[in-house]
mmCIF file of C-alpha atoms and ligand atoms in Angstrom:
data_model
loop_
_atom_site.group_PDB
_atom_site.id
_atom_site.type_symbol
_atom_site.label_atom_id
_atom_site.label_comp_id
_atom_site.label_asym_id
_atom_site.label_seq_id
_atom_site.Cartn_x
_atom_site.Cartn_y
_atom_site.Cartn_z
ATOM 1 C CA UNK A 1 11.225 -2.422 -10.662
ATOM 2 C CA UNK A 2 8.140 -3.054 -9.913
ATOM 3 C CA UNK A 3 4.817 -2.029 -12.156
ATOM 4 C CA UNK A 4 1.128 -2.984 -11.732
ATOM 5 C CA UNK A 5 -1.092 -4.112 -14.306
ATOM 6 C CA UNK A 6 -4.696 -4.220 -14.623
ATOM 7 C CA UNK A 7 -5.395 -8.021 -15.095
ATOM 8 C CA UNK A 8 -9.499 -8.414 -15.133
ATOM 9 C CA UNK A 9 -12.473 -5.937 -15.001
ATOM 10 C CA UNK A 10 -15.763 -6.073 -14.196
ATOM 11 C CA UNK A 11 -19.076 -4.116 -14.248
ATOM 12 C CA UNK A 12 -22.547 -4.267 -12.743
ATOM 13 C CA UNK A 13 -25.647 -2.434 -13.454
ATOM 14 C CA UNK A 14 -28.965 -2.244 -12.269
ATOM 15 C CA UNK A 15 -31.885 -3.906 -14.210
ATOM 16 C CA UNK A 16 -33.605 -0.881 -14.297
ATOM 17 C CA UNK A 17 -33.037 1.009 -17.965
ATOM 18 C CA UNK A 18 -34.904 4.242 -18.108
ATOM 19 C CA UNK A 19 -34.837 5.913 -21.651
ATOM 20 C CA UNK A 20 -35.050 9.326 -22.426
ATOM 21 C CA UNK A 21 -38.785 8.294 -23.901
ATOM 22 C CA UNK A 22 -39.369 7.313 -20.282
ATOM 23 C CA UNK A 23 -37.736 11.007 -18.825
ATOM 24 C CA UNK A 24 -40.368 12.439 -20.824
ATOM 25 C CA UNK A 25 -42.820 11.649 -19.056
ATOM 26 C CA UNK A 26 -42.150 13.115 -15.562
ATOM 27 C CA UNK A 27 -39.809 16.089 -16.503
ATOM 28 C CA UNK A 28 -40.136 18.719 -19.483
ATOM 29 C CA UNK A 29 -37.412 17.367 -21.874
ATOM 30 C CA UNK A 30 -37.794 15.427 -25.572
ATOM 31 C CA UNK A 31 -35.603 12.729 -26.330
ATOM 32 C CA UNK A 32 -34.418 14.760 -29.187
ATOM 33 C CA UNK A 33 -33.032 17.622 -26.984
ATOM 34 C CA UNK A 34 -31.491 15.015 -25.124
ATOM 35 C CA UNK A 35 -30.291 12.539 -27.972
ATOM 36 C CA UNK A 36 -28.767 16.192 -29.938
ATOM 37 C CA UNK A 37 -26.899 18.064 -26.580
ATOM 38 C CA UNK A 38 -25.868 14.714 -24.678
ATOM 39 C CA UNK A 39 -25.302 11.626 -26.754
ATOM 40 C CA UNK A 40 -27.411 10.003 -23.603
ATOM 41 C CA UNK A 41 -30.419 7.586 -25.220
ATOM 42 C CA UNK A 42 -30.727 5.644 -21.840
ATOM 43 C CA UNK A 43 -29.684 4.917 -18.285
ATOM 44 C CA UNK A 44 -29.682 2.812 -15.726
ATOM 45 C CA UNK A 45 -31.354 3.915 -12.268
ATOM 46 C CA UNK A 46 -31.210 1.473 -9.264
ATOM 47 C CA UNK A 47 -34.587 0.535 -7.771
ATOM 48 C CA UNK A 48 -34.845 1.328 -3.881
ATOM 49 C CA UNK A 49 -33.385 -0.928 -1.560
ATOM 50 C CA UNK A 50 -30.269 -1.555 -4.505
ATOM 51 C CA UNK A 51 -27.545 0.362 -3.505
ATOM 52 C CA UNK A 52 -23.881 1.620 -4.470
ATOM 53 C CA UNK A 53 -22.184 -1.251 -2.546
ATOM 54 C CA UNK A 54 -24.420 -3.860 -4.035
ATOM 55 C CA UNK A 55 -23.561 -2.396 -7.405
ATOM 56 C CA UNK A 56 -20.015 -1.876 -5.956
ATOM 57 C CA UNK A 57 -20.164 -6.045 -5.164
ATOM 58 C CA UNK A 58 -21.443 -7.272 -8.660
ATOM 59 C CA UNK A 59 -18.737 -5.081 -10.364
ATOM 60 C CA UNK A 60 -16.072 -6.243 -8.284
ATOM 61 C CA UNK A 61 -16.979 -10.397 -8.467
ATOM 62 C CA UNK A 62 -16.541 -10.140 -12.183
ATOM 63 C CA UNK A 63 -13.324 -7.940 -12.478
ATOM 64 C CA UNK A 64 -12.086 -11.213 -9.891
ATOM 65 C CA UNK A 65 -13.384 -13.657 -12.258
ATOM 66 C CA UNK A 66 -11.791 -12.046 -15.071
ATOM 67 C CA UNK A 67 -8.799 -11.682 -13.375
ATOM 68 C CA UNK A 68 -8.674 -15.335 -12.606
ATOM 69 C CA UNK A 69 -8.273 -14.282 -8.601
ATOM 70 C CA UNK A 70 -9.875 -14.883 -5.569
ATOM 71 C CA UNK A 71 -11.177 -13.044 -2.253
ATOM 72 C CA UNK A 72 -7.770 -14.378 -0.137
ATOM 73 C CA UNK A 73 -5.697 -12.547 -2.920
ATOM 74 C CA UNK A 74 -7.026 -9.056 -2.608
ATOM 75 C CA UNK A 75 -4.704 -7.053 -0.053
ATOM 76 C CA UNK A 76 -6.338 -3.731 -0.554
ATOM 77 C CA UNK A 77 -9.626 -2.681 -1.851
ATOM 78 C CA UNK A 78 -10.733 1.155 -2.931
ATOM 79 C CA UNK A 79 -13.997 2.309 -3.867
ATOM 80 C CA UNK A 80 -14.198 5.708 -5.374
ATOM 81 C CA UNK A 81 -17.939 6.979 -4.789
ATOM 82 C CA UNK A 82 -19.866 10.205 -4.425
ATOM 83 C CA UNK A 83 -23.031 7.835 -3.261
ATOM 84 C CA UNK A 84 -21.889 6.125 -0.127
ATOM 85 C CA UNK A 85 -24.272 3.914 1.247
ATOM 86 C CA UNK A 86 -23.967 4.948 4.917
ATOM 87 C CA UNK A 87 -21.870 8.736 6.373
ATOM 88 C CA UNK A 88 -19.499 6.050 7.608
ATOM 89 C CA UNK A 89 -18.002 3.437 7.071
ATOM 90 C CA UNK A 90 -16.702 3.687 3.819
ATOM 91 C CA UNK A 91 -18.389 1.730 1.337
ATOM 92 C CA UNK A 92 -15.271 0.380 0.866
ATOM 93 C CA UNK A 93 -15.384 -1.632 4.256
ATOM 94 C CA UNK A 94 -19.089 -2.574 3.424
ATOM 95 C CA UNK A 95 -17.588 -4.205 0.473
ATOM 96 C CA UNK A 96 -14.783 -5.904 1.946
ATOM 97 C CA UNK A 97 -17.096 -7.910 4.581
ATOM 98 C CA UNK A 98 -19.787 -8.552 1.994
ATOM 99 C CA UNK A 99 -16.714 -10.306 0.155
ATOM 100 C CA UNK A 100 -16.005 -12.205 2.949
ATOM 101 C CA UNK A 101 -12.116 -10.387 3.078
ATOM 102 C CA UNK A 102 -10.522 -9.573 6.679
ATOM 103 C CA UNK A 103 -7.846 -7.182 7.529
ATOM 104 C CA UNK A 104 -6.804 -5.801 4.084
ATOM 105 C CA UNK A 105 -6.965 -1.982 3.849
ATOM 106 C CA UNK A 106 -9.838 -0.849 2.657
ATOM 107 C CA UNK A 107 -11.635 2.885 2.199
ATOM 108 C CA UNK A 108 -12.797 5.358 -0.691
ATOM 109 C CA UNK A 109 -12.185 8.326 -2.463
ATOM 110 C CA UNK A 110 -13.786 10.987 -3.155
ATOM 111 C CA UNK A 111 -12.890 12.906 -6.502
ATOM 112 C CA UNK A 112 -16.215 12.729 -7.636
ATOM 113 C CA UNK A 113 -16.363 11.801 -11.619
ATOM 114 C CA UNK A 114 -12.395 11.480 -11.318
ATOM 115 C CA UNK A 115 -13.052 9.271 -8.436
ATOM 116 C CA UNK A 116 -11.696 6.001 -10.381
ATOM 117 C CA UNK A 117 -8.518 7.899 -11.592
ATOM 118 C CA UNK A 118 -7.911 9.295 -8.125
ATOM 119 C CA UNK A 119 -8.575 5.674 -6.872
ATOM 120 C CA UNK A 120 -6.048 3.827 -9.382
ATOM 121 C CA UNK A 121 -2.940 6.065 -8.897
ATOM 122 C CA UNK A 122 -3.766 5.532 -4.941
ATOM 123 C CA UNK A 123 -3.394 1.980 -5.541
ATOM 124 C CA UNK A 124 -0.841 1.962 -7.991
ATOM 125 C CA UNK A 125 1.428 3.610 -5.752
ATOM 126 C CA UNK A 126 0.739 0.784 -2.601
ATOM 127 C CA UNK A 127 1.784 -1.964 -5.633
ATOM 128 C CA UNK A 128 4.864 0.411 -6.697
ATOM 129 C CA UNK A 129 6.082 0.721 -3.037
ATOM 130 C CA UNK A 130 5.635 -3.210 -2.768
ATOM 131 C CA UNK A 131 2.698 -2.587 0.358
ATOM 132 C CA UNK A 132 -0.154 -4.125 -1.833
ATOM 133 C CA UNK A 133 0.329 -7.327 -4.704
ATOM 134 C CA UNK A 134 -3.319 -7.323 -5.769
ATOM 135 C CA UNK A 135 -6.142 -4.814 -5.345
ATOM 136 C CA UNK A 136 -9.691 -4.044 -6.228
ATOM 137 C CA UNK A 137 -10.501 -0.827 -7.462
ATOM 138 C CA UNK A 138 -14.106 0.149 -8.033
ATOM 139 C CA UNK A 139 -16.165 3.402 -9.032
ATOM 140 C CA UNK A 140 -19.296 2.601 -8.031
ATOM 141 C CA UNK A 141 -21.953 5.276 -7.834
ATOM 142 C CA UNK A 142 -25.903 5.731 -7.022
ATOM 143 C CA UNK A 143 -25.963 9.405 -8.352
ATOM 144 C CA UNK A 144 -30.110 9.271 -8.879
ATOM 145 C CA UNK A 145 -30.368 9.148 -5.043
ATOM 146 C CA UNK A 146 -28.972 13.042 -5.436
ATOM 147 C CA UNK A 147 -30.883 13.613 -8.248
ATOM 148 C CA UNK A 148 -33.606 16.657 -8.340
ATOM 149 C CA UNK A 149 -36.081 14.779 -10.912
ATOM 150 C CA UNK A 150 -37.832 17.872 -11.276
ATOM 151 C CA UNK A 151 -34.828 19.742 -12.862
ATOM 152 C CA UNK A 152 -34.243 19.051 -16.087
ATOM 153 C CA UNK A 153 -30.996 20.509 -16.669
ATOM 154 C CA UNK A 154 -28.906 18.011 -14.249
ATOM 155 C CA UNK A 155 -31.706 14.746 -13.661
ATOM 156 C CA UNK A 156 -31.420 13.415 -17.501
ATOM 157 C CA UNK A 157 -28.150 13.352 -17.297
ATOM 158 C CA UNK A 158 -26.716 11.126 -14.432
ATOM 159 C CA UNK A 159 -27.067 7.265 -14.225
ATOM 160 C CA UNK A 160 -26.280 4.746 -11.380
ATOM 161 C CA UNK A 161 -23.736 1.615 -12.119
ATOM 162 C CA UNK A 162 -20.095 0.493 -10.997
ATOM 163 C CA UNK A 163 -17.296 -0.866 -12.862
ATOM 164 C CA UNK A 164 -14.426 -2.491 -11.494
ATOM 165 C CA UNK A 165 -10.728 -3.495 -12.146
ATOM 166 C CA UNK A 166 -7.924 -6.135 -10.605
ATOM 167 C CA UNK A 167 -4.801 -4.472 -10.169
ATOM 168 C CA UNK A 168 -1.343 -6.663 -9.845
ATOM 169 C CA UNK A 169 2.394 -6.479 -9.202
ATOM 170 C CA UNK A 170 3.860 -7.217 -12.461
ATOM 171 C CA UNK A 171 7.353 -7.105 -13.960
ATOM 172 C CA UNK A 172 6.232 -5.082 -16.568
ATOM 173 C CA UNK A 173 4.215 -2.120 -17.123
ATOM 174 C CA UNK A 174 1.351 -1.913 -16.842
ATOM 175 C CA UNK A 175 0.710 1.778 -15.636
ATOM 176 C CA UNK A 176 2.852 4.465 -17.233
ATOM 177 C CA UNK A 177 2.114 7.504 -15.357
ATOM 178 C CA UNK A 178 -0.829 9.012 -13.634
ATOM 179 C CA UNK A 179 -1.547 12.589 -13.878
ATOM 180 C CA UNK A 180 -4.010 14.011 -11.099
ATOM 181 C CA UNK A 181 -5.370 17.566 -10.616
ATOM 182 C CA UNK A 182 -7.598 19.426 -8.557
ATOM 183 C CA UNK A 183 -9.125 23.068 -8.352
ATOM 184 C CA UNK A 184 -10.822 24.060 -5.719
ATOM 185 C CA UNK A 185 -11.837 27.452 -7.067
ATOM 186 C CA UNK A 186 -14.471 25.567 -8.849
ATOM 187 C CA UNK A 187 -16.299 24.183 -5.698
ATOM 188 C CA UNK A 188 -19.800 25.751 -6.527
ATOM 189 C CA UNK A 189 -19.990 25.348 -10.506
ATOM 190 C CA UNK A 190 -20.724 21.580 -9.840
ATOM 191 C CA UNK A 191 -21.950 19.962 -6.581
ATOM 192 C CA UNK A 192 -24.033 19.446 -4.096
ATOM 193 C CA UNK A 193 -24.295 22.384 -1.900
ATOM 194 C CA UNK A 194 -24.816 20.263 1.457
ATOM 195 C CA UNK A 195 -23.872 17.836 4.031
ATOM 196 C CA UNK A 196 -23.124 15.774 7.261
ATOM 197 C CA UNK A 197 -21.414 19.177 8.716
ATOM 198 C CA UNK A 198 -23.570 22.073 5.860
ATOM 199 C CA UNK A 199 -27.356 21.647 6.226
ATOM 200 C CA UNK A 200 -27.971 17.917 7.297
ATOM 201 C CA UNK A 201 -31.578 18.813 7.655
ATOM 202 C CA UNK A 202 -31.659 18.784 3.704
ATOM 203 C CA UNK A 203 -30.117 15.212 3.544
ATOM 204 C CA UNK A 204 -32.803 14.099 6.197
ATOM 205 C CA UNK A 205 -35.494 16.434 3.801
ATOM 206 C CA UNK A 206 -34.611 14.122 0.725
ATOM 207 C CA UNK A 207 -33.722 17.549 -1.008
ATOM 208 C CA UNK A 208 -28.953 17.532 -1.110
ATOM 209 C CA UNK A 209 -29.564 17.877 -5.033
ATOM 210 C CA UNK A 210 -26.957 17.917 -7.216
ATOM 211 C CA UNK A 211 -26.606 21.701 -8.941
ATOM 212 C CA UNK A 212 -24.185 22.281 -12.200
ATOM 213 C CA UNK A 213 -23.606 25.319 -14.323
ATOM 214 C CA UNK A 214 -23.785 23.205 -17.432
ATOM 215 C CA UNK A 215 -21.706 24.910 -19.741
ATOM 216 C CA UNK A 216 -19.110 26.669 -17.941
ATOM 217 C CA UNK A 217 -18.421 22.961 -16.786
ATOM 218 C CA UNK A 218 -18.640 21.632 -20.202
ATOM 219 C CA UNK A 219 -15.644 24.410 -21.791
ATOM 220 C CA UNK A 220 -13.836 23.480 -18.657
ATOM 221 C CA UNK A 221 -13.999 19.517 -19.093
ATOM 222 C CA UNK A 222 -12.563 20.092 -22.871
ATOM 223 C CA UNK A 223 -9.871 22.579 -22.033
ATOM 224 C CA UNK A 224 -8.578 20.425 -18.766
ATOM 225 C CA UNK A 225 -9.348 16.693 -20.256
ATOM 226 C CA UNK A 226 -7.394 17.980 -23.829
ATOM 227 C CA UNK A 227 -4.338 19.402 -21.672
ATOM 228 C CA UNK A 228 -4.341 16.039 -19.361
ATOM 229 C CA UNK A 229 -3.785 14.264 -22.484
ATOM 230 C CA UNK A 230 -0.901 16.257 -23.372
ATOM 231 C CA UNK A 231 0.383 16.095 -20.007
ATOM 232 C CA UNK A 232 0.455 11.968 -20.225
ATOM 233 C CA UNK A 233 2.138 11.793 -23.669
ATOM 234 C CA UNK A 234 4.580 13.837 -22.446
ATOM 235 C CA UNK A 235 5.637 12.755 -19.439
ATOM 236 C CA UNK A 236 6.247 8.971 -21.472
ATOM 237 C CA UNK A 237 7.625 10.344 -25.254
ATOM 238 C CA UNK A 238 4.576 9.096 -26.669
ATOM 239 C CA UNK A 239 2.470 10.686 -29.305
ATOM 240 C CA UNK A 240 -1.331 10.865 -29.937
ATOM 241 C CA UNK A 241 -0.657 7.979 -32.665
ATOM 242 C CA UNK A 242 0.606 5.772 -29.654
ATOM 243 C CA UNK A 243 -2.930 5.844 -28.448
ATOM 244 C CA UNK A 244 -5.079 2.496 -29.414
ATOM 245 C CA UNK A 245 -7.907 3.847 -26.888
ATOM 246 C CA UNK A 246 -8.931 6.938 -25.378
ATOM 247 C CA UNK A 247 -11.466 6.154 -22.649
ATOM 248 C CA UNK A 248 -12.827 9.058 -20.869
ATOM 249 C CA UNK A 249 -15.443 9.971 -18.289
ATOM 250 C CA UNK A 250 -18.712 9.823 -19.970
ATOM 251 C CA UNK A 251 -20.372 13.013 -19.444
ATOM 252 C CA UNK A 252 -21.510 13.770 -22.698
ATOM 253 C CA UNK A 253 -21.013 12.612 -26.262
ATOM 254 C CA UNK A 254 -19.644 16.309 -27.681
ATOM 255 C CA UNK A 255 -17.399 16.442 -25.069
ATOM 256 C CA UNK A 256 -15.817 13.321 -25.676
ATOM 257 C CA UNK A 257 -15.771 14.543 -29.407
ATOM 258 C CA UNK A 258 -14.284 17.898 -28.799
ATOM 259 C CA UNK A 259 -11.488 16.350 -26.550
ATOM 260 C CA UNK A 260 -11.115 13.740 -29.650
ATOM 261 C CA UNK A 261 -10.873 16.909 -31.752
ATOM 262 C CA UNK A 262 -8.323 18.511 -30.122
ATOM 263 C CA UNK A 263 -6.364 15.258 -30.050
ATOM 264 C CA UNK A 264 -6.976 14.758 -33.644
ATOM 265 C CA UNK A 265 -7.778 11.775 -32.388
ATOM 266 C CA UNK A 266 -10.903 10.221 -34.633
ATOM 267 C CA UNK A 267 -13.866 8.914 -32.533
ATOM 268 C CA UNK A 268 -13.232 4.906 -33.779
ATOM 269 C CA UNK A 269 -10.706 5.047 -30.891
ATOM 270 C CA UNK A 270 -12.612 6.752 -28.213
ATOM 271 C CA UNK A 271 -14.515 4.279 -25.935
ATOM 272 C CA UNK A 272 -17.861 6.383 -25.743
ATOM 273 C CA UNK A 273 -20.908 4.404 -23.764
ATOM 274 C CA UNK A 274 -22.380 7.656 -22.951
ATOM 275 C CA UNK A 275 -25.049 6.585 -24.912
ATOM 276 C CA UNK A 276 -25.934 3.322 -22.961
ATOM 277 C CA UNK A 277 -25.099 4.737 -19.511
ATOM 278 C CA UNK A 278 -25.823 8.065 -19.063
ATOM 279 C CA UNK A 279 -23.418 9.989 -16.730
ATOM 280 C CA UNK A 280 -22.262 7.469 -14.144
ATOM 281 C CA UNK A 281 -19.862 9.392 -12.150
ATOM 282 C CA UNK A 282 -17.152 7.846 -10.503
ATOM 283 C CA UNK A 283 -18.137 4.247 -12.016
ATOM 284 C CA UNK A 284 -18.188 5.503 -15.832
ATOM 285 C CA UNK A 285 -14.535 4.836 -16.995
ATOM 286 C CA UNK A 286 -14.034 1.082 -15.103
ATOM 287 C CA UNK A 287 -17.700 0.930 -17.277
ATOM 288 C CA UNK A 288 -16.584 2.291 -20.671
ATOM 289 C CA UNK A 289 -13.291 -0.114 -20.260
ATOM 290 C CA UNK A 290 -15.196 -3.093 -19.352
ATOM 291 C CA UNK A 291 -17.281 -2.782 -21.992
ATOM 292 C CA UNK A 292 -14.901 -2.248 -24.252
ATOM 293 C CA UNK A 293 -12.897 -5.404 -23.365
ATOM 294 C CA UNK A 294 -15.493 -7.655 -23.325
ATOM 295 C CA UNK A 295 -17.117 -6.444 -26.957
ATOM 296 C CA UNK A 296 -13.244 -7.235 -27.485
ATOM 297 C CA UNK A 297 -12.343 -3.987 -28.644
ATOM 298 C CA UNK A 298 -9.632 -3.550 -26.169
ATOM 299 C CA UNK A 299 -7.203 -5.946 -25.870
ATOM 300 C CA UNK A 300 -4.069 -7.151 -24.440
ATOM 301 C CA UNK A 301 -1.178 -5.351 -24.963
ATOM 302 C CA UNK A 302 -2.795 -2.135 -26.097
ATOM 303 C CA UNK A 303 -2.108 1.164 -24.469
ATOM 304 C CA UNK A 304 -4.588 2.993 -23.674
ATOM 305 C CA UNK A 305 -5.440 6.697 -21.993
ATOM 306 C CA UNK A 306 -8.179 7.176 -19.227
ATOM 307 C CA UNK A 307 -9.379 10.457 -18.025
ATOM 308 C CA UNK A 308 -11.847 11.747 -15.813
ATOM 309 C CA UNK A 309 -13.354 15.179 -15.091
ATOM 310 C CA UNK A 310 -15.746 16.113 -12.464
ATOM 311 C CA UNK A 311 -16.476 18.266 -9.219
ATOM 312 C CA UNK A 312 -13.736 20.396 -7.281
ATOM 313 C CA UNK A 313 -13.148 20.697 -10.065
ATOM 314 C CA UNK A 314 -11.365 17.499 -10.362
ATOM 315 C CA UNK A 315 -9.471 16.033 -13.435
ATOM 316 C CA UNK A 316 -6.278 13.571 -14.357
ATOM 317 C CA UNK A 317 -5.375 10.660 -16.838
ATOM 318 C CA UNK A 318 -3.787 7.659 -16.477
ATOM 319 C CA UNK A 319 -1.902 5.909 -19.354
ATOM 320 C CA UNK A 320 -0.870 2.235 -18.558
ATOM 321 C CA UNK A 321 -0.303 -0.797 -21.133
ATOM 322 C CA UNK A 322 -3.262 -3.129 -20.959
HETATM 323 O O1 UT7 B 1 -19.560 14.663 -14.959
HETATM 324 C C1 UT7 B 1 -18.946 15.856 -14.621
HETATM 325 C C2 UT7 B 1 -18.829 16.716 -15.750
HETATM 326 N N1 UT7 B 1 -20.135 17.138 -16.234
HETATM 327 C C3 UT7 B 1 -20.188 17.599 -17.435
HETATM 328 O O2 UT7 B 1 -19.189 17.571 -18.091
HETATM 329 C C4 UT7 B 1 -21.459 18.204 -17.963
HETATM 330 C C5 UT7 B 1 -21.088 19.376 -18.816
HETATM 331 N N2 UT7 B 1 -22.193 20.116 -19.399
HETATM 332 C C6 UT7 B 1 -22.960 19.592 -20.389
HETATM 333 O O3 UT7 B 1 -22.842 18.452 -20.778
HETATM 334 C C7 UT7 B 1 -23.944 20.530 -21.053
HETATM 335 O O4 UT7 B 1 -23.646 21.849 -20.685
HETATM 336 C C8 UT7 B 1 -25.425 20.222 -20.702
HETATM 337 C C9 UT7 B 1 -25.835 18.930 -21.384
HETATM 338 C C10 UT7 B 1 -25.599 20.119 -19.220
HETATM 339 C C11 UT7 B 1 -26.335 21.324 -21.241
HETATM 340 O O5 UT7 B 1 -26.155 21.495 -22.639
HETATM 341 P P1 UT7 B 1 -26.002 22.945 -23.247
HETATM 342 O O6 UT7 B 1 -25.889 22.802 -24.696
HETATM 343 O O7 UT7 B 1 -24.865 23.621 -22.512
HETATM 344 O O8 UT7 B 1 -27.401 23.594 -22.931
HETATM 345 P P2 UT7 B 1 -27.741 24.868 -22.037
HETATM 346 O O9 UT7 B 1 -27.505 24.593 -20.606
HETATM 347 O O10 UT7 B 1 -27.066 26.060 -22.657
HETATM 348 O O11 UT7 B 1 -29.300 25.002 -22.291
HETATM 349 C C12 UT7 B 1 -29.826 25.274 -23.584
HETATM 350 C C13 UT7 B 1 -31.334 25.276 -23.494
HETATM 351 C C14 UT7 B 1 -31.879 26.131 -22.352
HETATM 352 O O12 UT7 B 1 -33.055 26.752 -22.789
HETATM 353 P P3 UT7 B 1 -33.043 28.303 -23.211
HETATM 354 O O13 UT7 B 1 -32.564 29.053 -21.994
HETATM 355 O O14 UT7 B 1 -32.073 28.390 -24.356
HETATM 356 O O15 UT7 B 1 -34.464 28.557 -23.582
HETATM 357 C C15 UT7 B 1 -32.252 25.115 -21.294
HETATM 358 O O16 UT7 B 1 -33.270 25.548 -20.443
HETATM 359 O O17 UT7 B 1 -31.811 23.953 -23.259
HETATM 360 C C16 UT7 B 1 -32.711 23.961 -22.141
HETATM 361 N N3 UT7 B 1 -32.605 22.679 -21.477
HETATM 362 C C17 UT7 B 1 -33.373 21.626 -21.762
HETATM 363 N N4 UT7 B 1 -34.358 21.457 -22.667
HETATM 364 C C18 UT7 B 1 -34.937 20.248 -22.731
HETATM 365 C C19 UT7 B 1 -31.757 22.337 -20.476
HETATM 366 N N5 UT7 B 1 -31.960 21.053 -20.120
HETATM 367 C C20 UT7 B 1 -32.948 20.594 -20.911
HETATM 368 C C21 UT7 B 1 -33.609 19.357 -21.018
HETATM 369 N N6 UT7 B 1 -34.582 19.221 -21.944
HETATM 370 N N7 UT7 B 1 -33.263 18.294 -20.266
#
């Protein structure tokens, strides 16, 4: 039987921290209102001319290092992004060339803030069916370049980053089970209401904005990321106990805390860098994880539980053995 097994992970930001101190400035906000409803203290916004495949690039030379693997060993590479550098190609491809890789698969998904759970059961199903022995999985997003910064209600919430993970054929798990879900009912409670094929003239206007109705998402993220949970322990006879880490998708700090609730799960074994990062889409688990293994709080052998919730709507877990 074959399994794969995340064997390094890497991250990349962009110099560029902007606190909420800093939001306060150009938008009508306090960094109490956001500190009190978010968690968020700071993000990181990329500077022009930086963009989600450069971020994409540094995230995906360290999760190599760490892995102890080169370029000629990666036989498929994923990006999950909502913030493609170009309308095609994928940002995927831009990544492969800028790594200097030739003829491997290569392309992204789209699930935005579940993007990087989308991306790893995609990839752990090439290792599983023996077509792929060692892939790069990113989430790598740009989200400010989407970002109304005169709307408070969505703009001090996002962040731009990219974290990344090696995935290998292994003997042992490794990856559990993956749990993926999608609802496409929920199309207009978070997105961006544009596109190549909807209203191009408002991409070439500088004004495809991202629009959410806050808390109807927020109820929704706790009811569907609680019940993913559920849905992982499950499907493996494991328990909540079984857990050593819970990382999520960093939205927001009482979201993370209500799904720790429900789990009666207490926050010392949630991964939360909400705080430090902001919202970061698609690139906010391989972030949270990364962080967490290099601060040495994760560690080998551990099992741990990531979930993601986002646009569609989107939502799913995975549960693997690190
Ligand atoms: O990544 C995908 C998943 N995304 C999420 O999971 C996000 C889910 N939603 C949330 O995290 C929260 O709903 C928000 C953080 C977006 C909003 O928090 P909330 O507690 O639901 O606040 P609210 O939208 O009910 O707004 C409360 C008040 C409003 O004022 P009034 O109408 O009560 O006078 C807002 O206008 O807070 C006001 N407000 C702000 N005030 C200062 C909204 N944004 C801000 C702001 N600064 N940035």
């Amino acid at each position: 039987m074959i399994y794969s097994q995340i064997t390094g992970t890497g991250s990349c930001l962009p110099d560029n921290c902007v606190t909420n101190k800093d939001l306060e400035k150009i938008v009508d906000t306090s960094d109490v209102w956001i500190r009190e409803r978010t968690g968020i203290e700071q993000r990181y916004i990329a500077p022009k001319g930086v963009n989600t495949c450069d971020l994409a690039h540094g995230a995906a030379i360290h999760a190599m290092e760490s892995a102890g693997v080169t370029t000629r060993d990666i036989d498929l590479i994923i990006v999950a992004t909502t913030t493609a550098d170009r309308v095609f190609p994928s940002t995927a491809c831009l990544l492969q060339s800028r790594l200097d890789i030739h003829g491997c698969p290569a392309f992204d998904v789209q699930a935005v803030c579940t993007g990087f759970i989308y991306a790893l059961d995609v990839a752990d199903k090439f290792i599983r069916s023996g077509t792929s022995k060692c892939a790069l999985i990113v989430g790598a997003e740009t989200f400010s370049r989407i970002l109304n910064w005169e709307d408070r209600t969505t703009c001090v919430l996002f962040g731009d980053g990219a974290g990344a993970v090696v995935l290998q054929a292994n003997e042992e798990p490794g990856i559990y089970s993956s749990h993926l879900h999608a609802d496409g009912d929920y199309v207009d409670y978070l997105h961006v209401p544009c596109g190549v094929s909807n209203n191009y003239q408002a991409i070439i206007d500088g004004t495809a904005y991202v629009e959410m109705k806050g808390s109807e998402v927020f109820k929704m993220a706790v009811r569907m990321m609680g019940a993913v949970v559920d849905e992982a322990l499950e499907a493996n006879d494991m328990v909540r106990s079984d857990i050593d880490w819970l990382i999520p998708h960093q939205a927001n700090i009482r979201i993370l805390s209500a799904t720790a609730k429900k789990l009666d799960l207490p926050m010392e074994r949630v991964v939360a860098t909400v705080a430090q990062h902001g919202n970061t889409s698609a690139a906010s688990i391989p972030l949270a994880l990364d962080t967490a293994v290099r601060d040495g709080r994760v560690q080998p052998g551990q099992t741990l539980l990531l979930e993601g919730f986002g646009g569609g709507f989107t939502w799913g877990a995975v549960l693997l053995r690190f």
